[in-house]
Coordinates of C-alpha atoms and ligand atoms in Angstrom, one line a residue:
M1 CA -0.8 -57.6 -47.9
L2 CA 1.5 -59.7 -46.5
F3 CA 4.0 -57.9 -47.2
V4 CA 3.0 -54.6 -45.1
L5 CA 2.5 -57.2 -42.4
G6 CA 5.9 -58.1 -42.6
L7 CA 6.8 -54.6 -42.5
L8 CA 5.4 -53.4 -40.0
F9 CA 6.5 -56.3 -37.7
A10 CA 10.4 -55.5 -38.8
V11 CA 9.8 -51.6 -38.2
L12 CA 8.4 -52.4 -34.9
S13 CA 11.4 -55.4 -34.0
A14 CA 13.8 -52.1 -34.8
C15 CA 12.5 -49.9 -32.8
L16 CA 11.9 -52.6 -29.2
F17 CA 15.9 -53.4 -30.7
F18 CA 17.2 -49.7 -31.0
K19 CA 14.6 -48.9 -27.4
F20 CA 16.2 -51.6 -25.7
L21 CA 19.6 -50.3 -26.5
N22 CA 18.9 -47.2 -25.4
S23 CA 17.3 -48.9 -22.0
S24 CA 19.4 -48.5 -18.9
T25 CA 19.4 -52.6 -18.5
Y26 CA 21.8 -52.7 -21.7
R27 CA 23.8 -49.6 -20.7
L28 CA 24.4 -50.7 -17.3
R29 CA 25.4 -54.5 -18.3
H30 CA 29.0 -53.9 -17.3
I31 CA 28.0 -53.3 -13.4
P32 CA 27.3 -56.1 -11.5
T33 CA 24.2 -56.5 -10.5
V34 CA 22.9 -57.9 -6.8
G35 CA 19.4 -59.0 -5.2
S36 CA 18.6 -60.8 -8.9
S37 CA 19.6 -61.1 -12.4
S38 CA 19.6 -58.1 -14.9
S39 CA 16.9 -59.6 -16.8
V40 CA 13.9 -57.3 -16.9
V41 CA 11.9 -59.8 -15.4
W42 CA 14.2 -60.7 -12.9
S43 CA 14.8 -57.1 -12.1
Y44 CA 11.6 -56.6 -11.0
I45 CA 11.6 -58.9 -8.6
G46 CA 14.5 -57.8 -7.6
A47 CA 13.0 -54.7 -6.5
V48 CA 9.9 -56.2 -4.7
R49 CA 12.7 -58.0 -2.6
Y50 CA 14.3 -54.5 -2.3
Y51 CA 11.4 -53.1 -0.2
F52 CA 11.9 -55.4 2.6
Q53 CA 15.8 -56.5 2.0
G54 CA 16.8 -54.3 0.5
H55 CA 19.5 -53.0 3.5
K56 CA 20.7 -56.9 3.0
M57 CA 21.2 -56.6 -0.4
V58 CA 22.9 -53.3 -0.8
Q59 CA 25.6 -55.2 2.2
E60 CA 26.0 -58.1 0.1
G61 CA 27.0 -55.7 -2.5
Y62 CA 29.5 -54.1 -0.5
E63 CA 31.0 -57.3 0.6
K64 CA 31.5 -58.6 -3.3
Y65 CA 32.2 -55.0 -4.8
H66 CA 33.7 -53.2 -2.2
D67 CA 35.8 -49.9 -3.5
S68 CA 34.1 -50.5 -6.8
V69 CA 30.2 -50.4 -8.4
F70 CA 27.3 -52.5 -7.8
K71 CA 24.1 -52.2 -8.9
I72 CA 20.4 -53.1 -6.8
P73 CA 17.1 -52.7 -9.2
T74 CA 14.0 -50.5 -7.8
M75 CA 10.7 -50.0 -8.9
S76 CA 11.3 -46.8 -11.1
K77 CA 14.8 -47.6 -11.9
W78 CA 18.9 -49.2 -11.7
L79 CA 20.7 -47.6 -8.7
V80 CA 24.2 -47.7 -9.1
V81 CA 25.8 -48.2 -5.4
L82 CA 29.5 -46.7 -4.8
S83 CA 31.9 -47.9 -2.1
G84 CA 35.1 -47.6 -0.9
P85 CA 37.5 -45.0 -0.1
R86 CA 38.3 -44.8 -4.2
M87 CA 34.8 -44.3 -5.0
C88 CA 34.6 -41.6 -2.8
D89 CA 37.6 -39.8 -4.0
D90 CA 35.5 -40.3 -7.4
L91 CA 32.6 -38.8 -6.1
R92 CA 34.5 -36.0 -4.0
R93 CA 36.6 -34.7 -7.1
A94 CA 33.5 -35.0 -10.2
S95 CA 32.1 -31.7 -11.3
D96 CA 28.5 -30.9 -10.8
H97 CA 29.1 -30.5 -15.0
Y98 CA 28.8 -34.5 -15.0
L99 CA 27.3 -35.4 -12.0
S100 CA 23.7 -33.7 -10.5
Q101 CA 22.7 -33.6 -6.9
I102 CA 19.7 -31.4 -7.5
D103 CA 18.2 -34.1 -10.1
A104 CA 18.9 -36.8 -7.7
L105 CA 17.0 -35.5 -5.0
T106 CA 14.5 -34.5 -7.8
E107 CA 13.9 -37.9 -8.2
V108 CA 14.7 -39.3 -4.7
L109 CA 12.0 -36.8 -2.8
Q110 CA 9.5 -36.7 -6.0
L111 CA 9.6 -32.8 -5.9
K112 CA 7.8 -32.5 -9.3
Y113 CA 4.8 -33.1 -7.0
T114 CA 6.1 -32.8 -2.9
A115 CA 7.5 -29.3 -4.3
P116 CA 7.4 -27.1 -6.7
L117 CA 10.9 -26.1 -7.5
P118 CA 12.1 -22.4 -7.3
S119 CA 12.0 -20.5 -10.7
P120 CA 14.1 -22.0 -13.1
D121 CA 16.0 -19.0 -14.4
D122 CA 18.7 -20.1 -11.2
D123 CA 20.6 -22.6 -10.6
T124 CA 19.0 -24.1 -7.7
N125 CA 22.2 -24.5 -6.4
F126 CA 21.9 -21.2 -5.0
H127 CA 20.1 -22.2 -0.8
I128 CA 23.4 -23.8 -0.3
N129 CA 25.6 -21.1 -1.3
F130 CA 23.6 -18.9 0.8
L131 CA 23.4 -20.9 3.9
R132 CA 27.1 -21.6 3.8
A133 CA 29.0 -19.0 4.9
P134 CA 26.2 -16.9 7.0
L135 CA 25.1 -19.7 9.1
G136 CA 28.5 -20.2 10.6
R137 CA 28.9 -17.0 11.0
H138 CA 26.1 -16.3 13.0
L139 CA 26.1 -18.8 15.2
V140 CA 28.4 -16.9 17.5
E141 CA 25.7 -14.2 17.0
Y142 CA 22.4 -16.2 18.0
H143 CA 23.9 -19.2 20.0
Q144 CA 22.4 -17.5 23.0
D145 CA 19.1 -17.1 21.7
I146 CA 18.9 -20.7 20.2
R147 CA 20.0 -22.3 23.4
M148 CA 17.4 -20.4 25.4
E149 CA 15.2 -21.5 22.8
I150 CA 16.6 -25.1 22.9
G151 CA 16.4 -24.7 26.9
Q152 CA 12.5 -23.4 26.9
A153 CA 11.9 -26.0 24.2
I154 CA 13.0 -29.4 26.4
H155 CA 11.5 -27.6 29.4
D156 CA 7.8 -27.0 27.6
V157 CA 8.1 -30.8 26.0
F158 CA 9.9 -33.2 28.5
D159 CA 8.6 -31.6 32.5
V160 CA 5.7 -33.9 32.6
P161 CA 6.2 -35.8 36.0
G162 CA 6.9 -39.2 34.9
K163 CA 6.7 -38.4 31.5
T164 CA 6.8 -41.1 29.6
L165 CA 7.4 -41.5 25.3
S166 CA 6.9 -44.1 23.2
T167 CA 9.8 -44.1 20.0
T168 CA 7.1 -42.4 18.1
E169 CA 6.3 -40.0 20.5
L170 CA 9.6 -39.3 20.8
L171 CA 10.6 -38.2 17.3
Y172 CA 7.4 -36.1 17.9
A173 CA 9.3 -34.0 20.4
T174 CA 12.3 -34.4 19.3
T175 CA 10.7 -33.0 15.7
R176 CA 9.3 -29.9 18.0
I177 CA 12.4 -29.2 19.8
F178 CA 14.2 -28.2 16.6
A179 CA 11.3 -26.9 14.7
R180 CA 11.3 -24.6 17.3
A181 CA 15.1 -23.8 17.3
N182 CA 15.6 -23.8 13.4
H183 CA 12.7 -21.3 12.8
R184 CA 13.3 -18.6 15.6
L185 CA 16.6 -18.0 13.2
F186 CA 15.3 -19.0 10.2
V187 CA 12.0 -16.5 10.4
G188 CA 12.8 -15.0 13.8
S189 CA 10.3 -12.3 15.4
P190 CA 7.5 -11.0 15.4
L191 CA 6.4 -14.3 13.6
Y192 CA 8.3 -16.0 15.7
W193 CA 7.2 -15.0 18.7
S194 CA 3.9 -14.4 18.8
G195 CA 2.8 -16.8 21.3
R196 CA 5.3 -19.4 19.4
N197 CA 3.0 -19.2 16.5
T198 CA 2.3 -23.6 17.0
D199 CA 0.1 -23.5 13.7
Y200 CA 2.9 -22.6 12.0
L201 CA 5.0 -24.4 13.4
R202 CA 3.1 -27.5 12.7
A203 CA 2.1 -26.7 9.4
C204 CA 6.6 -27.1 8.8
E205 CA 6.6 -29.9 10.4
Q206 CA 3.6 -31.6 8.2
F207 CA 5.3 -30.7 5.3
A208 CA 8.5 -31.8 6.2
S209 CA 6.9 -35.5 7.0
N210 CA 3.9 -35.3 4.0
V211 CA 7.1 -34.2 1.6
F212 CA 9.1 -37.5 2.8
L213 CA 5.6 -40.0 2.6
G214 CA 4.2 -39.0 -0.1
S215 CA 8.1 -39.6 -2.4
Q216 CA 7.8 -42.8 -1.2
F217 CA 4.3 -43.2 -1.6
L218 CA 4.9 -42.2 -5.5
L219 CA 8.0 -44.3 -5.5
L220 CA 6.0 -47.5 -4.9
F221 CA 4.3 -46.6 -8.6
P222 CA 6.1 -47.0 -12.5
R223 CA 6.5 -43.4 -13.6
V224 CA 3.4 -43.5 -16.0
L225 CA 1.2 -43.4 -12.8
R226 CA 2.9 -41.0 -11.0
P227 CA 1.2 -38.2 -12.2
I228 CA -2.1 -39.6 -11.2
F229 CA -1.5 -40.8 -7.6
G230 CA 0.7 -37.5 -7.7
L231 CA -2.4 -35.4 -8.0
F232 CA -3.4 -36.6 -4.5
V233 CA 0.0 -35.9 -2.4
K234 CA 0.3 -32.5 -4.3
K235 CA -2.9 -31.2 -2.7
V236 CA -1.9 -32.8 0.8
V237 CA 1.6 -31.4 0.0
F238 CA 0.5 -27.7 -0.7
R239 CA -2.6 -27.6 1.5
T240 CA 0.2 -26.9 3.9
A241 CA 2.9 -25.1 2.0
K242 CA -0.5 -22.6 1.7
L243 CA -0.7 -21.9 5.9
V244 CA 3.2 -22.2 6.1
K245 CA 2.7 -19.3 3.4
R246 CA 0.2 -17.0 5.2
H247 CA 1.8 -16.9 8.0
I248 CA 5.2 -15.8 6.5
S249 CA 3.6 -13.6 3.7
P250 CA 3.5 -10.5 6.4
L251 CA 7.4 -10.9 7.3
L252 CA 8.1 -10.7 3.6
E253 CA 6.2 -7.9 2.4
A254 CA 7.4 -6.0 5.8
R255 CA 11.1 -6.9 3.9
L256 CA 10.2 -6.3 0.3
R257 CA 10.4 -2.8 -0.5
K258 CA 7.5 -1.9 -3.2
D259 CA 10.7 -0.4 -5.9
G260 CA 12.0 -3.9 -5.6
N261 CA 14.3 -3.5 -3.4
L262 CA 15.2 -5.1 -0.1
M263 CA 14.9 -3.1 3.4
K264 CA 17.9 -2.0 5.3
Y265 CA 18.2 -3.5 8.9
G266 CA 19.4 -1.7 11.7
E267 CA 20.2 -2.8 15.6
E268 CA 16.2 -3.4 16.3
N269 CA 15.5 -5.3 13.3
Q270 CA 17.9 -8.2 13.5
A271 CA 18.6 -10.2 10.1
I272 CA 17.3 -13.4 9.9
L273 CA 17.8 -16.8 7.4
I274 CA 15.5 -15.2 5.8
D275 CA 17.0 -11.8 5.1
W276 CA 20.2 -13.6 3.7
M277 CA 18.2 -15.6 1.2
L278 CA 16.8 -12.6 -0.1
S279 CA 19.9 -10.8 -0.7
E280 CA 21.6 -13.6 -2.6
M281 CA 18.3 -13.5 -4.8
Q282 CA 18.3 -10.0 -5.1
N283 CA 22.4 -10.4 -5.9
R284 CA 21.4 -13.1 -8.2
H285 CA 18.9 -10.9 -10.5
I286 CA 16.0 -13.5 -9.2
S287 CA 12.8 -11.7 -8.6
L288 CA 11.8 -11.4 -5.6
D289 CA 8.4 -13.9 -5.8
I290 CA 6.8 -14.6 -2.4
D291 CA 5.5 -17.9 -3.4
D292 CA 8.8 -18.7 -4.6
I293 CA 10.6 -18.0 -1.3
V294 CA 8.1 -20.0 0.5
V295 CA 9.5 -23.0 -1.7
R296 CA 13.0 -21.7 -0.6
V297 CA 12.0 -21.5 3.2
L298 CA 9.8 -24.9 3.3
L299 CA 13.1 -26.8 1.3
I300 CA 15.7 -25.9 3.8
N301 CA 13.0 -26.1 6.8
F302 CA 12.5 -30.0 5.0
A303 CA 16.2 -30.3 5.1
S304 CA 17.0 -29.4 8.8
L305 CA 14.3 -31.0 10.8
S306 CA 14.3 -34.2 10.3
G307 CA 17.8 -35.8 10.5
V308 CA 18.7 -33.7 13.7
A309 CA 15.4 -34.8 15.1
A310 CA 16.5 -38.7 14.4
V311 CA 20.0 -37.9 16.0
L312 CA 18.8 -36.7 19.1
S313 CA 16.0 -40.1 19.3
D314 CA 18.7 -42.2 19.1
S315 CA 20.9 -40.5 21.3
L316 CA 18.5 -40.6 23.5
V317 CA 17.9 -44.4 23.3
N318 CA 21.2 -44.6 23.4
I319 CA 22.1 -42.8 27.2
A320 CA 18.7 -45.0 28.6
S321 CA 20.6 -48.4 27.0
Y322 CA 24.6 -47.6 28.3
P323 CA 24.1 -45.9 31.0
E324 CA 27.2 -46.0 32.5
Y325 CA 28.1 -42.7 30.2
V326 CA 25.9 -40.9 31.6
T327 CA 28.2 -40.2 34.7
Q328 CA 31.1 -39.2 32.9
I329 CA 29.6 -36.5 30.0
R330 CA 27.1 -34.9 32.8
N331 CA 31.1 -33.9 34.3
E332 CA 32.4 -33.4 31.4
I333 CA 29.6 -30.3 30.6
E334 CA 29.7 -29.4 34.6
D335 CA 33.4 -29.1 33.7
V336 CA 33.8 -26.8 30.9
L337 CA 30.4 -25.2 31.8
E338 CA 32.2 -24.1 35.2
E339 CA 35.1 -22.7 32.8
E340 CA 33.5 -20.4 30.4
G341 CA 30.1 -21.2 30.4
W342 CA 27.5 -21.9 27.7
S343 CA 28.9 -20.4 24.2
R344 CA 29.4 -22.1 21.0
E345 CA 33.4 -22.4 21.9
A346 CA 32.7 -24.1 24.8
L347 CA 30.4 -26.7 22.7
A348 CA 33.5 -27.3 21.0
K349 CA 34.6 -28.7 24.0
M350 CA 32.8 -31.1 25.0
V351 CA 34.3 -33.7 23.5
K352 CA 33.1 -37.1 24.5
L353 CA 29.3 -35.6 24.3
D354 CA 30.2 -35.1 20.5
S355 CA 31.8 -38.7 20.7
F356 CA 28.0 -40.7 22.2
M357 CA 26.3 -38.3 19.3
K358 CA 28.7 -38.8 17.0
E359 CA 28.5 -43.1 17.4
S360 CA 24.7 -42.3 17.7
M361 CA 24.7 -41.8 14.3
R362 CA 26.9 -44.3 12.8
L363 CA 25.0 -47.2 14.1
G364 CA 21.8 -45.1 13.7
A365 CA 18.8 -43.8 11.5
G366 CA 20.0 -43.1 8.2
G367 CA 20.5 -44.8 4.5
F368 CA 22.2 -43.3 1.3
T369 CA 24.6 -40.2 1.0
G370 CA 25.5 -39.0 -1.8
N371 CA 22.8 -39.0 -4.4
R372 CA 23.8 -38.0 -7.9
R373 CA 22.0 -38.2 -11.6
I374 CA 24.9 -38.7 -14.3
L375 CA 24.6 -35.3 -16.4
R376 CA 27.4 -37.1 -18.8
D377 CA 29.4 -40.4 -19.2
F378 CA 31.2 -40.5 -15.8
T379 CA 34.5 -42.7 -15.6
L380 CA 35.6 -43.6 -12.2
S381 CA 39.2 -44.1 -11.8
N382 CA 38.7 -47.8 -11.7
G383 CA 38.2 -47.8 -15.6
I384 CA 33.9 -48.8 -15.4
T385 CA 32.3 -45.5 -17.4
I386 CA 28.8 -44.5 -15.4
P387 CA 26.2 -44.1 -18.2
A388 CA 24.2 -40.7 -18.7
G389 CA 20.9 -40.7 -17.3
S390 CA 21.8 -43.5 -14.2
Y391 CA 21.8 -42.4 -10.8
I392 CA 24.3 -43.5 -8.0
T393 CA 24.1 -43.0 -4.5
F394 CA 27.2 -44.3 -2.0
A395 CA 26.5 -47.1 0.5
N396 CA 26.7 -45.6 3.7
R397 CA 25.7 -48.4 6.4
P398 CA 27.6 -50.9 5.3
T399 CA 31.0 -48.2 5.3
H400 CA 29.8 -47.6 8.9
N401 CA 29.6 -51.4 9.7
D402 CA 33.3 -52.4 8.0
A403 CA 36.2 -53.3 10.9
R404 CA 38.6 -52.2 8.3
Y405 CA 37.5 -48.4 9.7
H406 CA 36.1 -49.1 12.8
D407 CA 37.1 -52.2 15.5
H408 CA 34.4 -53.8 16.5
P409 CA 31.9 -51.7 14.2
T410 CA 28.6 -53.3 15.6
E411 CA 29.8 -52.5 19.1
F412 CA 28.5 -48.9 20.5
Q413 CA 31.0 -47.6 21.8
G414 CA 30.4 -44.3 23.1
F415 CA 33.8 -42.5 23.2
R416 CA 35.5 -44.1 20.0
F417 CA 35.7 -41.3 18.7
V418 CA 37.2 -39.6 21.8
E419 CA 40.3 -42.1 21.7
Q420 CA 40.8 -41.3 17.9
T421 CA 41.2 -37.6 18.3
N422 CA 43.5 -37.9 21.9
E423 CA 45.9 -40.4 19.8
Q424 CA 46.1 -38.0 17.1
E425 CA 47.5 -34.6 18.6
G426 CA 47.1 -31.7 17.4
L427 CA 43.6 -32.5 15.7
K428 CA 41.9 -32.5 19.2
G429 CA 38.2 -32.0 18.3
E430 CA 38.6 -31.7 14.2
K431 CA 39.1 -34.9 12.8
S432 CA 37.2 -37.0 14.3
S433 CA 34.6 -35.0 15.3
M434 CA 30.6 -34.9 14.9
V435 CA 31.5 -32.8 11.7
S436 CA 34.5 -33.8 10.1
L437 CA 33.6 -35.4 6.8
S438 CA 35.7 -38.3 5.6
H439 CA 35.3 -41.6 4.0
D440 CA 34.6 -43.5 6.7
F441 CA 31.7 -41.7 8.8
L442 CA 28.8 -40.7 5.6
A443 CA 26.3 -39.4 7.6
W444 CA 26.8 -35.5 6.3
G445 CA 27.6 -37.3 3.0
L446 CA 30.5 -36.2 0.5
G447 CA 32.7 -33.6 -1.2
K448 CA 31.1 -30.1 -2.0
H449 CA 27.4 -31.0 -2.0
A450 CA 27.9 -32.3 2.3
C451 CA 25.7 -31.0 4.1
P452 CA 26.1 -27.4 4.9
G453 CA 23.8 -27.2 7.9
R454 CA 25.9 -29.4 9.9
F455 CA 27.7 -26.9 11.7
F456 CA 24.5 -25.7 12.5
A457 CA 22.8 -29.2 13.1
S458 CA 26.2 -30.9 16.1
H459 CA 25.7 -27.6 17.7
N460 CA 22.1 -27.5 18.3
L461 CA 22.5 -31.7 18.9
K462 CA 25.0 -30.9 21.6
L463 CA 22.7 -28.3 22.9
A464 CA 19.7 -30.3 23.1
L465 CA 21.4 -33.4 24.4
A466 CA 23.9 -31.4 26.8
H467 CA 20.9 -29.4 29.0
I468 CA 18.8 -33.1 29.0
L469 CA 21.1 -34.7 30.5
L470 CA 21.5 -31.8 33.2
D471 CA 17.9 -31.7 34.0
Y472 CA 16.9 -35.1 33.4
D473 CA 17.4 -38.9 34.1
V474 CA 16.8 -40.6 31.1
E475 CA 15.1 -44.6 31.6
F476 CA 13.5 -47.2 30.1
A477 CA 10.2 -47.5 31.4
V478 CA 10.3 -51.2 30.9
D479 CA 13.2 -53.1 29.9
A480 CA 12.9 -52.9 26.5
K481 CA 15.6 -51.2 23.9
P482 CA 13.8 -50.3 20.9
R483 CA 15.4 -51.6 17.6
H484 CA 15.4 -49.9 14.0
I485 CA 13.6 -51.4 11.1
W486 CA 14.7 -51.1 7.7
F487 CA 12.6 -49.5 4.9
Q488 CA 14.7 -51.1 1.4
A489 CA 18.1 -49.6 2.4
V490 CA 17.1 -47.1 5.1
C491 CA 17.1 -47.9 8.8
L492 CA 14.7 -45.9 11.4
L493 CA 14.2 -46.2 15.1
G494 CA 11.3 -48.7 15.5
P495 CA 8.9 -48.9 17.7
G496 CA 9.4 -51.1 21.1
G497 CA 10.8 -48.9 24.0
N498 CA 9.0 -46.4 26.4
L499 CA 11.8 -43.2 27.3
V500 CA 10.9 -42.2 31.2
F501 CA 11.9 -38.4 31.7
K502 CA 12.6 -37.3 35.7
K503 CA 13.6 -34.0 36.8
R504 CA 16.9 -34.1 38.4
K505 CA 16.9 -32.6 41.9
Ligands
HEM601 C1 21.9 -34.7 11.8 C2 20.6 -33.8 10.9 C3 21.2 -33.5 9.3 C4 21.9 -35.0 8.3 C5 22.2 -36.2 9.1 C6 22.3 -34.4 7.5 C7 23.0 -34.9 6.5 C8 22.7 -34.2 5.3 C9 22.9 -35.1 4.1 C10 23.5 -36.8 4.0 C11 23.2 -34.6 3.1 C12 23.2 -35.0 1.7 C13 25.2 -34.6 0.9 C14 25.5 -35.3 -0.6 O1 25.0 -35.6 -1.0 O2 26.6 -35.5 -0.2 C15 22.9 -33.2 3.3 C16 22.1 -31.8 2.6 C17 22.1 -31.0 2.9 N1 21.8 -30.3 3.9 FE1 21.6 -31.9 5.8 N2 21.6 -32.9 6.9 C18 21.3 -32.5 8.5 C19 20.8 -31.4 8.7 C20 20.8 -30.3 8.3 C21 20.7 -28.5 8.4 C22 20.2 -28.7 10.3 C23 20.3 -28.0 7.7 C24 20.0 -26.5 7.4 C25 20.2 -25.9 8.6 C26 21.0 -29.1 6.4 C27 21.0 -28.5 5.0 C28 20.8 -29.3 3.9 C29 21.1 -28.7 2.3 C30 20.5 -27.6 2.5 C31 21.6 -30.0 1.9 C32 21.7 -29.5 0.2 C33 23.2 -29.9 0.2 C34 23.2 -29.4 -1.4 O3 22.7 -29.4 -2.4 O4 24.8 -29.1 -1.9 N3 20.6 -30.4 6.9 N4 22.4 -33.1 4.8

């Protein structure tokens, strides 16, 4: 009997030992820990601290291990954080063989519960490939439509005498403006124009916020409990997806011919984002299933909405906070418009407007970028190997606040990037524009997975702010500037400010 018990104990100990050797805590032991010790118990205490002081932990790690890596504990995993230009280059050059963005997003956004992923028979990256080229190409063609939509949406949202908006209401308002602009391009007419389908738009907006809130809720729980709470999240998210499907289905059915081919387009039937997606799916021999297509539209809707709404909200708060910039930006807009009227090229010439918004992004809402899951052991240029199965990310806020890259980094300098651009002759409007990628401005991410929608986003953002500045004076109702708040290491526009939009004479 004693022998059997002894044997059982030995087997159990061996199992636990091997489990420990395989655990990420052991496999990541060579990477320095910030915010707790590396032991299992302390790491959970560090993970609780991460909820409230995540940004401070990341800042601490950034300062101690700049241009290298460190790890911080979260409830479900160790997060390996990279920083500095050298690591930036490593991440930029890494192949998808080693790093997976979609795997990282599946975890960060809990896509298993918040969105049924597209069919397993495609490489799931296709939604990016089809976006990149046509979105840029068609922007010229759609410029006037989108501009008119944004102008009308701004008018509908702000044109109430003495309209005062809290920061929460401001986020709703900016979300609505861009939901209208985006879906004008995503689904086009007739679905879109039928009374500017508010039910459809509301469902799309709700889906975007449900995915975010649902994933944050699930990440509070250990992995084993997620399937239980996931049922609840799934129910809420899928209800909105169903609503969207009801609106989109007739449009899709009209485009899918009975023989399984796509309808051809004539002049009278302008192609829209859904059409580019359907052709790309057909080229890749992906079955044209309506449920699948709806999920893809919703995922693009999610990716395209909250970022732009946050940037416009931050920019408007900065307009009210730093009114000394307003006249110069307005003069620039008016001068460019007088010369060439509204066009995509005209927007490119509004460098002060561009710089003001880029500076709002640098210091505004946002969190990590470059989320990836390591698929195969990945060795960085400093010799440190990150084992397969780990999750990595990049510290963008500490980078944006680093005096090595930005003079007086905590100061808001609206024209910071205009001055930089002028110093570099020949690169005017390119190197330092809002959409350019660099190791010191990480809001769009890095490398080949950097945001493919950034040209569309910056086009719409500049249109929206230009229209607002031409038509309204934006001020605080009382002299209270809202502060940013932090959730883990993510920065959000906090409550505490009321903005008034006064129609200009
Ligand atoms: C101000 C607004 C936006 C911000 C700040 C933003 C930021 C980002 C960031 C940080 C990433 C991850 C990059 C990485 O991991 O390296 C990303 C990816 C992505 N964004 Fe954006 N984005 C914005 C607007 C948009 C818009 C308007 C669209 C679509 C029209 C879009 C579509 C996407 C897609 C599809 C991806 C995934 C890229 C991939 O998997 O390769 N984004 N975005």
